[in-house]
XYZ file of C-alpha atoms in Angstrom:
374
model
C 23.422 3.059 -17.876
C 20.556 4.249 -16.094
C 18.184 5.765 -18.644
C 16.735 9.220 -17.633
C 13.544 10.688 -18.408
C 14.089 13.649 -19.321
C 14.408 12.691 -23.394
C 12.056 11.313 -25.853
C 8.671 13.381 -24.885
C 7.063 11.652 -28.262
C 6.266 8.584 -25.699
C 3.556 10.627 -24.253
C 1.627 10.973 -27.618
C 0.011 8.105 -27.156
C -0.920 8.587 -23.600
C -2.235 12.324 -24.785
C -4.124 11.236 -27.519
C -6.121 8.649 -25.469
C -6.940 11.328 -22.779
C -7.991 13.951 -25.439
C -10.065 10.950 -26.772
C -11.880 10.424 -23.314
C -12.515 13.814 -22.578
C -14.204 14.001 -26.213
C -15.890 10.720 -25.102
C -17.035 12.530 -21.748
C -18.263 15.705 -23.678
C -20.272 13.864 -26.273
C -21.859 11.445 -23.113
C -20.423 8.229 -25.125
C -20.410 5.887 -21.821
C -19.712 2.918 -23.569
C -15.997 4.070 -24.678
C -15.004 6.940 -21.621
C -14.243 4.216 -19.367
C -12.206 1.901 -21.669
C -10.470 5.147 -22.810
C -9.371 6.271 -19.407
C -8.137 3.151 -18.334
C -5.921 2.873 -21.635
C -4.684 6.227 -20.527
C -3.130 5.439 -17.134
C -1.866 1.793 -18.654
C -0.020 3.771 -21.255
C 1.308 6.195 -18.992
C 2.359 3.654 -16.491
C 4.422 1.959 -19.877
C 5.827 5.417 -20.377
C 6.836 5.817 -16.719
C 8.073 1.929 -16.568
C 11.345 3.669 -19.079
C 12.131 6.031 -16.592
C 14.357 5.076 -13.695
C 12.785 7.702 -11.549
C 9.491 7.418 -12.242
C 9.161 3.394 -12.140
C 7.534 3.817 -8.811
C 4.233 5.241 -10.111
C 3.821 2.488 -12.649
C 2.024 0.118 -10.244
C -0.351 3.143 -8.350
C -1.116 3.943 -12.177
C -2.615 0.453 -13.291
C -4.432 0.733 -9.808
C -5.716 4.103 -11.370
C -6.813 2.055 -14.669
C -8.602 -0.832 -13.343
C -10.306 1.364 -10.470
C -11.539 3.511 -13.740
C -13.083 0.157 -15.300
C -14.943 -0.791 -12.205
C -16.273 2.997 -11.410
C -17.510 2.915 -14.906
C -18.804 -0.623 -15.497
C -19.100 -2.283 -11.945
C -21.059 -4.799 -13.146
C -18.309 -6.588 -14.481
C -16.327 -6.717 -11.369
C -19.044 -7.915 -9.155
C -19.632 -11.332 -10.392
C -18.856 -13.631 -13.424
C -21.467 -16.276 -14.335
C -22.886 -16.201 -11.270
C -19.513 -16.471 -9.374
C -19.010 -13.683 -6.797
C -15.526 -12.417 -7.412
C -15.611 -11.243 -3.381
C -14.869 -14.743 -2.917
C -11.467 -14.372 -4.334
C -10.177 -11.420 -1.747
C -9.363 -13.890 1.548
C -7.709 -16.467 -1.042
C -5.444 -13.541 -2.985
C -4.820 -11.906 0.523
C -3.050 -15.670 1.994
C -1.328 -15.636 -1.517
C 0.139 -12.112 -0.875
C 1.081 -13.015 2.878
C 2.477 -16.298 1.766
C 4.544 -14.391 -0.686
C 5.772 -11.934 2.417
C 6.543 -14.962 4.325
C 8.355 -16.449 1.301
C 10.828 -13.376 1.177
C 11.755 -13.762 5.110
C 15.010 -15.614 6.302
C 16.953 -15.875 9.074
C 19.041 -13.043 8.425
C 16.276 -10.851 8.233
C 14.429 -12.020 11.055
C 17.674 -11.871 13.309
C 17.343 -7.975 12.962
C 14.603 -7.715 15.597
C 17.315 -8.590 17.845
C 19.804 -6.200 17.048
C 18.046 -2.770 16.430
C 14.973 -3.539 19.291
C 14.801 -0.074 20.284
C 14.099 1.072 16.697
C 11.529 -1.867 15.797
C 9.787 -0.900 18.986
C 9.412 2.487 18.293
C 8.131 2.118 14.636
C 5.553 -0.725 15.805
C 4.413 1.650 18.755
C 4.484 4.351 16.687
C 2.291 2.721 14.054
C -0.297 1.543 16.272
C -0.864 4.583 18.513
C -0.650 7.152 15.222
C -2.609 5.847 12.404
C -5.388 4.420 14.929
C -5.820 8.052 16.836
C -5.718 9.940 13.515
C -8.166 7.705 12.100
C -10.543 8.355 14.968
C -10.132 11.816 15.605
C -10.799 12.183 11.517
C -14.350 10.196 11.831
C -15.003 12.616 14.767
C -14.374 15.454 12.660
C -16.181 14.003 9.249
C -19.697 13.792 9.072
C -19.213 9.850 7.535
C -22.144 7.387 7.554
C -20.755 4.963 10.281
C -19.410 2.160 8.240
C -17.570 4.549 6.139
C -16.058 5.941 9.526
C -15.086 2.349 10.445
C -13.432 1.558 7.508
C -11.381 4.685 7.915
C -10.143 3.384 11.543
C -10.045 -0.345 10.391
C -7.242 1.086 7.709
C -5.457 2.488 10.869
C -5.540 -0.365 12.853
C -3.911 -2.677 10.472
C -0.228 -3.392 9.946
C 2.366 -2.093 7.260
C 2.487 -3.622 3.970
C 5.145 -4.777 1.692
C 4.728 -1.343 -0.014
C 6.707 0.386 2.703
C 9.615 -2.077 2.257
C 9.744 -1.392 -1.240
C 9.745 2.638 -0.590
C 12.333 2.604 2.049
C 14.764 1.112 -0.476
C 13.894 3.959 -3.071
C 14.282 6.481 -0.225
C 17.968 5.433 0.869
C 15.935 4.121 4.147
C 16.881 1.539 6.382
C 15.752 -1.773 4.845
C 16.629 -4.123 7.400
C 14.780 -1.921 9.801
C 11.556 -1.608 7.183
C 11.512 -5.365 6.832
C 11.784 -5.880 10.615
C 8.782 -3.276 11.529
C 6.529 -4.775 9.002
C 7.023 -7.916 10.174
C 6.414 -7.686 13.767
C 3.622 -5.032 12.929
C 2.203 -7.585 11.042
C 2.775 -10.682 13.716
C 1.264 -8.678 16.116
C -2.006 -7.742 13.965
C -4.502 -10.361 15.349
C -3.806 -8.785 18.696
C -3.880 -5.378 17.900
C -6.500 -4.909 15.128
C -9.123 -6.193 16.591
C -8.239 -4.735 19.841
C -8.084 -1.317 18.802
C -11.015 -1.863 16.428
C -12.783 -3.106 19.430
C -11.999 0.408 21.527
C -12.349 2.940 18.730
C -14.897 1.823 16.234
C -16.979 -0.310 18.494
C -19.264 2.852 18.769
C -19.850 2.669 15.078
C -20.523 -0.716 14.157
C -20.444 -4.029 16.056
C -16.767 -5.564 17.019
C -16.652 -9.247 17.635
C -12.869 -9.403 19.250
C -12.487 -13.053 18.986
C -13.861 -13.123 15.335
C -11.879 -10.372 14.255
C -8.875 -11.945 15.804
C -9.335 -15.211 14.518
C -10.435 -14.096 11.052
C -6.748 -11.858 10.805
C -4.760 -15.092 11.838
C -6.241 -16.809 9.241
C -5.560 -14.056 7.147
C -1.809 -13.182 8.044
C -0.090 -15.884 10.318
C -0.974 -18.847 8.792
C 0.167 -18.174 5.296
C 3.324 -16.425 6.576
C 4.309 -19.525 8.673
C 3.595 -21.562 5.553
C 5.873 -18.583 3.141
C 8.794 -19.205 5.853
C 8.465 -23.146 5.509
C 8.328 -22.785 1.702
C 11.518 -20.421 2.207
C 13.469 -23.032 3.621
C 12.642 -25.913 1.690
C 11.676 -24.872 -1.449
C 13.401 -21.318 -2.287
C 15.634 -21.059 -4.894
C 15.222 -24.540 -6.005
C 12.082 -23.428 -8.274
C 13.281 -20.318 -9.896
C 10.218 -19.556 -12.033
C 8.047 -19.545 -8.899
C 10.595 -17.494 -7.218
C 10.114 -14.586 -9.925
C 6.551 -14.969 -10.299
C 5.487 -14.710 -6.706
C 6.030 -10.806 -6.707
C 3.531 -10.741 -9.989
C 1.371 -12.657 -8.313
C 0.990 -10.100 -5.120
C 0.649 -7.218 -7.513
C -2.100 -8.995 -9.367
C -3.955 -9.682 -6.403
C -3.954 -6.101 -4.679
C -5.281 -4.981 -7.887
C -8.146 -7.224 -8.163
C -8.916 -6.727 -4.192
C -9.179 -3.089 -4.925
C -10.697 -3.508 -8.224
C -13.314 -5.753 -6.700
C -14.087 -3.402 -3.675
C -14.723 -0.259 -5.597
C -17.197 -1.644 -8.026
C -18.934 -3.015 -4.982
C -18.903 0.285 -3.539
C -19.194 2.650 -6.433
C -22.664 3.926 -5.117
C -21.456 4.671 -1.968
C -17.989 5.967 -3.258
C -20.128 8.914 -5.233
C -21.769 10.284 -2.648
C -18.858 10.610 -0.458
C -15.944 9.962 -2.793
C -14.388 13.547 -2.396
C -14.796 13.981 1.070
C -13.394 10.312 1.649
C -10.447 11.132 -0.445
C -9.482 14.200 1.531
C -9.895 12.526 4.902
C -7.510 9.469 3.878
C -4.935 12.141 2.327
C -4.586 13.771 5.665
C -4.662 10.448 7.406
C -1.990 9.043 5.235
C 0.277 12.277 5.155
C -0.143 12.588 9.140
C 1.488 9.053 9.579
C 4.453 10.136 7.427
C 4.773 13.430 9.174
C 4.203 12.103 12.848
C 6.276 8.511 12.422
C 9.250 10.670 10.772
C 9.356 13.818 13.333
C 8.536 11.143 16.633
C 12.039 9.465 15.250
C 13.822 12.791 14.907
C 12.864 13.489 18.401
C 14.442 10.710 19.595
C 17.702 11.204 18.038
C 17.324 8.485 15.191
C 19.799 8.795 12.447
C 18.188 10.118 9.085
C 17.851 6.938 7.343
C 16.050 5.328 10.275
C 13.517 8.472 10.302
C 12.856 7.974 6.688
C 11.737 4.284 7.439
C 9.751 4.851 10.236
C 7.954 7.646 8.420
C 7.087 5.199 5.805
C 6.510 2.196 7.744
C 4.101 4.483 9.845
C 2.165 6.122 7.255
C 2.047 3.031 4.782
C -0.824 0.386 5.899
C -1.603 -2.876 4.751
C -4.901 -1.586 3.095
C -5.420 -4.888 1.009
C -5.713 -6.841 4.630
C -7.907 -3.920 5.686
C -10.077 -4.608 2.683
C -10.334 -8.402 3.321
C -11.129 -8.169 7.147
C -13.874 -5.685 5.857
C -15.530 -8.316 3.594
C -15.157 -10.751 6.522
C -17.108 -7.933 8.433
C -19.750 -8.151 6.447
C -19.240 -4.485 5.003
C -16.956 -5.150 2.178
C -18.917 -2.292 -0.105
C -18.876 0.472 3.283
C -15.975 -0.428 5.363
C -14.103 -1.840 2.548
C -14.583 2.014 0.537
C -11.922 3.321 2.787
C -8.990 0.803 2.563
C -9.655 0.967 -1.542
C -9.159 4.684 -1.787
C -6.187 4.430 0.744
C -4.202 1.910 -1.242
C -3.933 3.671 -4.351
C -3.321 7.028 -2.782
C -0.714 5.724 -0.319
C 1.070 4.077 -3.393
C 1.422 7.803 -5.037
C 2.293 9.385 -1.984
C 4.853 7.050 -1.118
C 6.370 6.815 -4.422
C 6.268 10.419 -4.355
C 8.360 10.564 -0.872
C 10.414 8.262 -1.635
C 11.783 9.770 -4.964
C 12.177 12.894 -3.510
C 14.350 11.374 -0.782
C 16.170 9.410 -2.964
C 17.796 12.382 -4.679
C 18.720 13.018 -1.057
C 21.447 11.266 0.021
C 21.195 10.644 4.168
C 23.983 12.235 5.891
C 25.279 9.185 7.461
C 25.427 7.595 4.088
C 27.794 10.484 2.695
C 30.163 10.404 5.735
C 30.741 6.884 5.208
C 31.770 7.518 1.312
C 35.688 7.606 1.098
C 36.402 10.726 -1.023
C 36.447 10.216 -4.995
C 39.043 12.906 -5.747
C 41.399 15.741 -4.348
C 39.132 18.128 -4.000
C 36.996 15.990 -1.530
C 40.293 15.487 0.835
């Protein structure tokens, strides 16, 4: 039986104790333990949420907040270890995440591209128009430093990420459509990401189209092709590897965001609140415009939910990696570092809200359960 969250409020006691401990440490200006207490508060809350079916989706964002808390309080631990710069791990981790995405694909899933081309086309077009234009509009309205502004546009120019597939599943949306849109938008990234960056951010920073296209190909296309090959040759034969790939992806995303946050801590403290507002507007606009464009085209509710999540949720990890390759990890990489956790929180919230509202087409397709339904 599915466990609900309405019971056992005593599970919150450790979290509340850690929160009060953090507040006391801040009041006492005890900088040696306040960051650790905040980190433990988020971790304990994530463990509690894991016990509730409806709140499980918030566990991973809370873990991200936990590690980001440490990065903000103690950035020196996440810049280098014994002279080794942790930023060197970002690209390999991204490639592993993209490999994991490729290994999850199958011919059946790829064939969905041919079964619903109109819906996939709408999803991809909305993604590569709405998010870049909204990002460009925001940096025109907010007075951000040029490289931070370029980071906001970069987030908007990246493809959708794996998180949108998870949220589509939770939201009772069209999972096959979600996977197809994510796949197509990702495969098109080596063309559209550098092209849109050149057009929209060229006045802010120097954008080398071919260099960015090649970097995107190395980070995205090659690992996905390797993952596809793995799927057809090995998938299912090495059980422990199949199980560990999602965990590696989550750890990779957490580490990428932590390293980016530590590197850009000082800049983040200067523009943090304003950047969070801009990123929140960017994210929300993607959900809203994606949903209503689909409604205007007469799509079913499930498809509208899917395109909403596909448009609003970006591959912030890829944006972080590209920021590093562009030489702006501590500046261009700030918007992706903020967008990732915030997107997971908003996406989980939206998916949870939709989960409790069964799409009309699903209700109509369900057989009656008793005489009163006939």
